[in-house]
GROMACS .gro file of C-alpha atoms in nm:
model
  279
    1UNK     CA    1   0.000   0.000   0.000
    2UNK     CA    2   0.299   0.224   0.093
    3UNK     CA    3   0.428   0.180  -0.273
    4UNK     CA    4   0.123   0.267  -0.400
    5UNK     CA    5   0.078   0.603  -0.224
    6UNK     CA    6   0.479   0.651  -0.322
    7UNK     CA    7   0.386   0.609  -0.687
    8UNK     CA    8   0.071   0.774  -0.766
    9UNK     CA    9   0.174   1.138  -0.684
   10UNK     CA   10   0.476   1.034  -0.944
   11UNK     CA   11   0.208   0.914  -1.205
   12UNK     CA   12  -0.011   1.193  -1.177
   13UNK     CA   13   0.279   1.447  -1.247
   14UNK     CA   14   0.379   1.213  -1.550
   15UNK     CA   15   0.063   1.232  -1.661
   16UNK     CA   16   0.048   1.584  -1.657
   17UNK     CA   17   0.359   1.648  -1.817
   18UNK     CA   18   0.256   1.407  -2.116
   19UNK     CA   19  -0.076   1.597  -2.156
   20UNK     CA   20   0.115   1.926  -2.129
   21UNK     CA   21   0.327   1.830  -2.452
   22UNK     CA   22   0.104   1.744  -2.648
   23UNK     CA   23  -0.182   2.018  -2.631
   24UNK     CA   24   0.002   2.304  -2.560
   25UNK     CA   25   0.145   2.345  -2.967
   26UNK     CA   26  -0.214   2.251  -3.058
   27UNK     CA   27  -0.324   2.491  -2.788
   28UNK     CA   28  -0.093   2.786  -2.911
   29UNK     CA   29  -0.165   2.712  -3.292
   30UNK     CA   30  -0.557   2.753  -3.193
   31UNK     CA   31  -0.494   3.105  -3.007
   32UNK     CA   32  -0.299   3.233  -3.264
   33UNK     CA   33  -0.545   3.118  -3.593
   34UNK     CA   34  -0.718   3.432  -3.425
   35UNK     CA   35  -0.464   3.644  -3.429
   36UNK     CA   36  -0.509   4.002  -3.587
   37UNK     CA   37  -0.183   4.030  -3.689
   38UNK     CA   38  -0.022   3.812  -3.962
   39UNK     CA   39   0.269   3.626  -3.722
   40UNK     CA   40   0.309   3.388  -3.450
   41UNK     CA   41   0.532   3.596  -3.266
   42UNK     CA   42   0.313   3.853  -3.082
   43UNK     CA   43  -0.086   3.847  -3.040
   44UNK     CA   44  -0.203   4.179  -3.142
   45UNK     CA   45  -0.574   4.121  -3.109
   46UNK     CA   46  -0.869   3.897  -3.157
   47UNK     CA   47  -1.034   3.853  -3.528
   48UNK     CA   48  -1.195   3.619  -3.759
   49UNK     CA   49  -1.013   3.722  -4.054
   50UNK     CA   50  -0.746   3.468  -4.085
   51UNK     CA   51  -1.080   3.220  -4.090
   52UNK     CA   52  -1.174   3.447  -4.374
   53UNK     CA   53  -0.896   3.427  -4.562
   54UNK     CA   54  -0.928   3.069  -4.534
   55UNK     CA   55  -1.276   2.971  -4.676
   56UNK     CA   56  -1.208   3.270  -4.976
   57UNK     CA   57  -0.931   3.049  -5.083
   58UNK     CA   58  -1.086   2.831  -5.352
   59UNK     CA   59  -0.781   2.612  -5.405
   60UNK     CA   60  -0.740   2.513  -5.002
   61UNK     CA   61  -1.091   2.483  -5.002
   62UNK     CA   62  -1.090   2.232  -5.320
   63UNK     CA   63  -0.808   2.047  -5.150
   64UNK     CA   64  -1.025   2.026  -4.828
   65UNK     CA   65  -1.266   1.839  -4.996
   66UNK     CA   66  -1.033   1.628  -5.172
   67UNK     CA   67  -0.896   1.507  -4.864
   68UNK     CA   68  -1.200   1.429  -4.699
   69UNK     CA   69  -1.351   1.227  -4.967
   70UNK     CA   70  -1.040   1.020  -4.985
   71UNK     CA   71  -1.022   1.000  -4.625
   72UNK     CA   72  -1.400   0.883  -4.665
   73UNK     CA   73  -1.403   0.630  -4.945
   74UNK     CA   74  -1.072   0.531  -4.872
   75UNK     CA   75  -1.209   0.429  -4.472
   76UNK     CA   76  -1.483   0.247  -4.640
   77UNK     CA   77  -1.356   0.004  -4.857
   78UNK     CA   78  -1.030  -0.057  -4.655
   79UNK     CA   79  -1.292  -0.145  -4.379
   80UNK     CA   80  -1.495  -0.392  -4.594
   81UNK     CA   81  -1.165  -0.539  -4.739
   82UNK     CA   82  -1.010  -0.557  -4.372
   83UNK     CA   83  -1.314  -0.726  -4.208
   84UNK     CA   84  -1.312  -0.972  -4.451
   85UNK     CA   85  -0.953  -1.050  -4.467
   86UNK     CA   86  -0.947  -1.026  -4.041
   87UNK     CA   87  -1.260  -1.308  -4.062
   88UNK     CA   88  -1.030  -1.500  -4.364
   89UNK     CA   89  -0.721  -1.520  -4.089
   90UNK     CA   90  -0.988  -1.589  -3.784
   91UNK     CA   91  -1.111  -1.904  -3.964
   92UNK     CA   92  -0.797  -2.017  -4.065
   93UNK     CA   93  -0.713  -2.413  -3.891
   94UNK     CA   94  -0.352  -2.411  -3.940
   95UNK     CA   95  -0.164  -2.173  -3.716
   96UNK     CA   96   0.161  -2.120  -3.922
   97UNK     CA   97  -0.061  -1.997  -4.234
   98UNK     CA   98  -0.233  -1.771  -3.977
   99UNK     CA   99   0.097  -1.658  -3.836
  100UNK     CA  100   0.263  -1.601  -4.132
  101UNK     CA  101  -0.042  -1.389  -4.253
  102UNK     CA  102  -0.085  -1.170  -3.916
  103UNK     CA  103   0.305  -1.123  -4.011
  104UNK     CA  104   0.252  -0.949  -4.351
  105UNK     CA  105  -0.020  -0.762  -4.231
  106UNK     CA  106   0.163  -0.631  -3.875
  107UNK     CA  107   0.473  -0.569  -4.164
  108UNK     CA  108   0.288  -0.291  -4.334
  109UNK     CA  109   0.178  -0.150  -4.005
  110UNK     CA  110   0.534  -0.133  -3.872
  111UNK     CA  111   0.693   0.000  -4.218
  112UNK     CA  112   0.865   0.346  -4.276
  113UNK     CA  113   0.611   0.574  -4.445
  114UNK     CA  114   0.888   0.629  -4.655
  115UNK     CA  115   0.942   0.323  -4.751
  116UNK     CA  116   0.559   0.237  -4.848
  117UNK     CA  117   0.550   0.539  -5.048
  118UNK     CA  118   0.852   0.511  -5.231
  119UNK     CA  119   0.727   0.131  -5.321
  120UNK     CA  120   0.369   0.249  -5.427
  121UNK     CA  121   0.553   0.472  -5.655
  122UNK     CA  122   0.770   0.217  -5.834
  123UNK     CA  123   0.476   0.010  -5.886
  124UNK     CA  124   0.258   0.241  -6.033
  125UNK     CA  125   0.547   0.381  -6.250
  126UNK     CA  126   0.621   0.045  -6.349
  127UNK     CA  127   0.204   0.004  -6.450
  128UNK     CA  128   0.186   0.279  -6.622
  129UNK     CA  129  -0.079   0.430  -6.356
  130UNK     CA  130  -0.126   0.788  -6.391
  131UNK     CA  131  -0.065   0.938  -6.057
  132UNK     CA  132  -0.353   1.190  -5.887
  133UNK     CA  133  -0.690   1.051  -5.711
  134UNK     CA  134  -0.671   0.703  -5.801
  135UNK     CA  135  -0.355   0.642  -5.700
  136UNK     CA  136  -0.407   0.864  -5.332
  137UNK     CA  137  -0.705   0.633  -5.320
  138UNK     CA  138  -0.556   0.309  -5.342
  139UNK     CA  139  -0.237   0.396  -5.160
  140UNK     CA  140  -0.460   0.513  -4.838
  141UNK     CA  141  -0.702   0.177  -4.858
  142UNK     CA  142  -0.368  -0.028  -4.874
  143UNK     CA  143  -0.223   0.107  -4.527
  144UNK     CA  144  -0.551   0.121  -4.383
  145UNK     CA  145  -0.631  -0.208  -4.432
  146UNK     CA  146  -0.416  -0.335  -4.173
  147UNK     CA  147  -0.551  -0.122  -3.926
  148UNK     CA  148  -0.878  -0.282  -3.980
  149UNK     CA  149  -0.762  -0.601  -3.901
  150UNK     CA  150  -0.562  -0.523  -3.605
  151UNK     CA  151  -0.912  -0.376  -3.496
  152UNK     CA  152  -1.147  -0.641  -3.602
  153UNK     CA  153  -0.933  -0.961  -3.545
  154UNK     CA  154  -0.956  -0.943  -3.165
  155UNK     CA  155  -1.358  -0.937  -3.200
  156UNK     CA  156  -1.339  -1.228  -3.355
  157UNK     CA  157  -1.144  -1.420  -3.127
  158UNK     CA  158  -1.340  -1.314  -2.824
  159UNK     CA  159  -1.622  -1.475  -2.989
  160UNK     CA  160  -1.760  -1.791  -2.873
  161UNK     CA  161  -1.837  -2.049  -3.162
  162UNK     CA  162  -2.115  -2.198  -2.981
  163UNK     CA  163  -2.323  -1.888  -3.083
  164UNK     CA  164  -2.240  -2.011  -3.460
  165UNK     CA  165  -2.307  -2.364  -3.357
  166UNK     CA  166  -2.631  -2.235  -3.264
  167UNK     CA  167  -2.706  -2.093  -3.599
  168UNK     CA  168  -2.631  -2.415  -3.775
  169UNK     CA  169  -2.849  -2.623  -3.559
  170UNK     CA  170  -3.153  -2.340  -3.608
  171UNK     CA  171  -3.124  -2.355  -3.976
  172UNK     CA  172  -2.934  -2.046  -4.087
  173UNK     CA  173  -2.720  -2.090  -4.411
  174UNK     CA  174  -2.384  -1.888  -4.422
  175UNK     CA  175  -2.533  -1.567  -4.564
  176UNK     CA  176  -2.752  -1.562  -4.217
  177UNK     CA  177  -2.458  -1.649  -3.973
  178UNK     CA  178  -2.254  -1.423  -4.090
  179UNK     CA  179  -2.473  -1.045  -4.149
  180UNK     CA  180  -2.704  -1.210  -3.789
  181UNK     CA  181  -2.452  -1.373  -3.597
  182UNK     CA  182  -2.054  -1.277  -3.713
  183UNK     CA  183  -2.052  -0.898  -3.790
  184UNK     CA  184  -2.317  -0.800  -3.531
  185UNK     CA  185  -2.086  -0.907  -3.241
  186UNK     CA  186  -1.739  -0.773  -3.446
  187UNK     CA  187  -1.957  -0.434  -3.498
  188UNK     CA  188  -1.766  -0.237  -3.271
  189UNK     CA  189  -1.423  -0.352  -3.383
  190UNK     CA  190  -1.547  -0.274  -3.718
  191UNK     CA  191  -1.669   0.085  -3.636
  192UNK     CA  192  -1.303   0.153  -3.421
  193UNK     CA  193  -1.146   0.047  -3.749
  194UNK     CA  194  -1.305   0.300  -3.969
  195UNK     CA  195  -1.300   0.588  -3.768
  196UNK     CA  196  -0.908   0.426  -3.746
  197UNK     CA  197  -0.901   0.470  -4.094
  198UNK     CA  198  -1.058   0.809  -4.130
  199UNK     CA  199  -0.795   0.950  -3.873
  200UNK     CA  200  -0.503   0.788  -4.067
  201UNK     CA  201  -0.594   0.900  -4.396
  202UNK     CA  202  -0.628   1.281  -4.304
  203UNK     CA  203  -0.262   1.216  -4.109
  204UNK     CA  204  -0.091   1.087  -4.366
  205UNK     CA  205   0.172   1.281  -4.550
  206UNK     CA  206   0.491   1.073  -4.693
  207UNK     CA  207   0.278   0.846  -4.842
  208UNK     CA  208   0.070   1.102  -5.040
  209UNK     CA  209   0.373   1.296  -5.087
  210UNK     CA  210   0.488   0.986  -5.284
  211UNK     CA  211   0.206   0.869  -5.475
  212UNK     CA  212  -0.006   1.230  -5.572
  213UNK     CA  213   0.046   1.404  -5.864
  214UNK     CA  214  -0.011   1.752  -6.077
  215UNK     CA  215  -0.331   1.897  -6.032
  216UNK     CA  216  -0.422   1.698  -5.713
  217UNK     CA  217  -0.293   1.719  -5.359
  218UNK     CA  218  -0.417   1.655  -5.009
  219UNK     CA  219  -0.410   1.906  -4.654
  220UNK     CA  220  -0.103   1.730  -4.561
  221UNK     CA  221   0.056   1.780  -4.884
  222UNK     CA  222  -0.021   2.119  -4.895
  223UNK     CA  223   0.051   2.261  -4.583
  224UNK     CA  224   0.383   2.140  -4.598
  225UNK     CA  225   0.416   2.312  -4.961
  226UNK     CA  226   0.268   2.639  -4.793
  227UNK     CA  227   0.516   2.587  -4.469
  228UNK     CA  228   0.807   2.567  -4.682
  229UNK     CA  229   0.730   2.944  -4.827
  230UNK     CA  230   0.612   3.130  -4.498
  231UNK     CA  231   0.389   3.096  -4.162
  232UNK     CA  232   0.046   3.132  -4.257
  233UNK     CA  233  -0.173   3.156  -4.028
  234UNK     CA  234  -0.482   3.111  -4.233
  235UNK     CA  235  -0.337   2.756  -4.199
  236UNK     CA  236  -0.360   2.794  -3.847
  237UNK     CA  237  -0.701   2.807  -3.888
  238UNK     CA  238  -0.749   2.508  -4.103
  239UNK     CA  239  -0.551   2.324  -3.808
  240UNK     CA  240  -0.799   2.437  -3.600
  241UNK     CA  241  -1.113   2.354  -3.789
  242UNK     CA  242  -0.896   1.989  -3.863
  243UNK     CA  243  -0.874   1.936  -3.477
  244UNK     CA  244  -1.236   2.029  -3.397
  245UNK     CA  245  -1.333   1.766  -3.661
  246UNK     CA  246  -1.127   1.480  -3.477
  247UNK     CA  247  -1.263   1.601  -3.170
  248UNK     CA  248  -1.645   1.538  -3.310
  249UNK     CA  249  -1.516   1.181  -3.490
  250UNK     CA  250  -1.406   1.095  -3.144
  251UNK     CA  251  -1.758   1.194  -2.974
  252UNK     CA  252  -1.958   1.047  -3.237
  253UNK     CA  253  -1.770   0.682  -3.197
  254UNK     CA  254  -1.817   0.707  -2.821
  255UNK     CA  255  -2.134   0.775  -2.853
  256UNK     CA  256  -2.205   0.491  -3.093
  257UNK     CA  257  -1.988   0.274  -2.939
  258UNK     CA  258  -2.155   0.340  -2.604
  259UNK     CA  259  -2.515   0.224  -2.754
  260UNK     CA  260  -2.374  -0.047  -2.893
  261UNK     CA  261  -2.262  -0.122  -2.583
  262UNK     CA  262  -2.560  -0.106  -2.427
  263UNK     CA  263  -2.806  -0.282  -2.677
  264UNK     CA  264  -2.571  -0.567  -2.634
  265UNK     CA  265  -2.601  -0.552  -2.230
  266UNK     CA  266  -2.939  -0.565  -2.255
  267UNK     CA  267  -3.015  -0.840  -2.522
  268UNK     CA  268  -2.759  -1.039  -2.294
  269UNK     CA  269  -2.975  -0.961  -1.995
  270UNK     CA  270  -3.306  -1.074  -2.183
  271UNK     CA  271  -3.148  -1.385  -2.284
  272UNK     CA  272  -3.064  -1.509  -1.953
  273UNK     CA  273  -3.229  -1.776  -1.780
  274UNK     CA  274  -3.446  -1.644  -1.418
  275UNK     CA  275  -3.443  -1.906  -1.127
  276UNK     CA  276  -3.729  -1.868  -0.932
  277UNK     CA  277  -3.730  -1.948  -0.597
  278UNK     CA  278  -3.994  -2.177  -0.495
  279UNK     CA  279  -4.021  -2.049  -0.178
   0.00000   0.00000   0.00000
């Protein structure tokens, strides 16, 4: 007990100093996106007009929506592709094919960005694949579908095959077990994946760095273009408006997840068997 009470005042100042460094840049960048002046250095006044500046500029804005609609479609199929390949590896029998497989896909999760981007390059080079929003596209599904597994795999494992058993015996065909039975009780695994996804996707720079070409570019991609020339704080902004919108992704998947949650609590309540006492 003694250690304990030596250690926590130690945690608690750890923790602090973690959440310290790594709010207070975000924290400064937000204070300053409503700066009146045009620099970081001194804050001359509250205003709006850096926020302005930032939804008059047709080209950011373009990019904006680029980069959510690949972050978007990009999310979705890598989550349908990863569900399916984390069920493939679940119902695999022998367990060196299934280790050798959760290898390659922990590989690609591991990589240098570099080093993924650089090969995505080669290979679409080598294809003859024009590089813009096809190529983003398919680069972002290919490291997000990894993620999805890592998220969904462990759903599947924690569920008990008697419940598919079950199924069998009551008549259902595949089709049934698996959109009644399977992905019901992986749902939330599936859901952390593609927000996952989503947050990757908008992240991601060296690999879209690699892979994007003339005439199409993502947020990451161009804030490190606009960096290179001068602070601007309408980017501040955009930072800002970024962070908001991982805040809400956040809120929305614990608020999901929470009711998922909960539905499941409650059908597992309802299904349990009451012993009545006699007496």
């Amino acid at each position: 007990m003694q250690s304990e009470r030596f250690k926590a005042p130690w945690l608690k100042l750890y923790l602090a100093l973690v959440f310290i460094l790594m709010y207070l840049p975000i924290a400064y960048l937000i204070i300053y996106s409503f700066n009146r002046g045009a620099t970081m250095t001194a804050f001359t006044g509250f205003s709006w007009q850096h926020y302005l500046d930032m939804f008059n500029d047709l080209r950011l804005m373009q990019i904006l929506v680029n980069t959510l609609i690949i972050a978007l479609l990009s999310a979705l199929l890598a989550t349908i592709i990863g569900t399916f390949g984390a069920l493939l590896i679940y119902q695999m029998k022998r367990t060196g094919i299934k280790n050798i497989f959760l290898s390659l896909n922990n590989i690609l999760l591991v990589s240098p960005d570099v080093i993924i981007g650089a090969s995505f390059l080669i290979l679409f080079t080598m294809v003859g694949f024009q590089l813009g929003f096809g190529s983003v596209l398919m680069a972002h599904i290919a490291f997000s579908i990894p993620i999805v597994v890592l998220m969904v795999l462990p759903r599947f494992h924690d569920m008990d095959t008697t419940l598919i058993d079950a199924a069998y015996d009551l008549g259902a065909n595949r089709w049934q077990v698996l959109s009644r039975v399977i992905l019901p009780y992986a749902w939330p695994g599936i859901l952390a994946g593609f927000f996952m996804a989503i947050t990757y996707s908008l992240d991601d720079f060296a690999v879209t760095f690699f892979v994007t070409g003339n005439g199409f570019s993502t947020l990451s991609v161009e804030i490190y273009s606009r960096a290179r020339q001068g602070v601007d704080l309408s980017i501040n902004a955009l930072s800002a408006l970024l962070f908001v919108l991982s805040l809400m992704l956040v809120v929305v998947y614990y608020f999901i997840a929470t009711g998922v949650a909960t539905r499941s609590s409650k059908k597992a309540g309802h299904g349990q068997l009451k012993v009545v006492d006699p007496q």
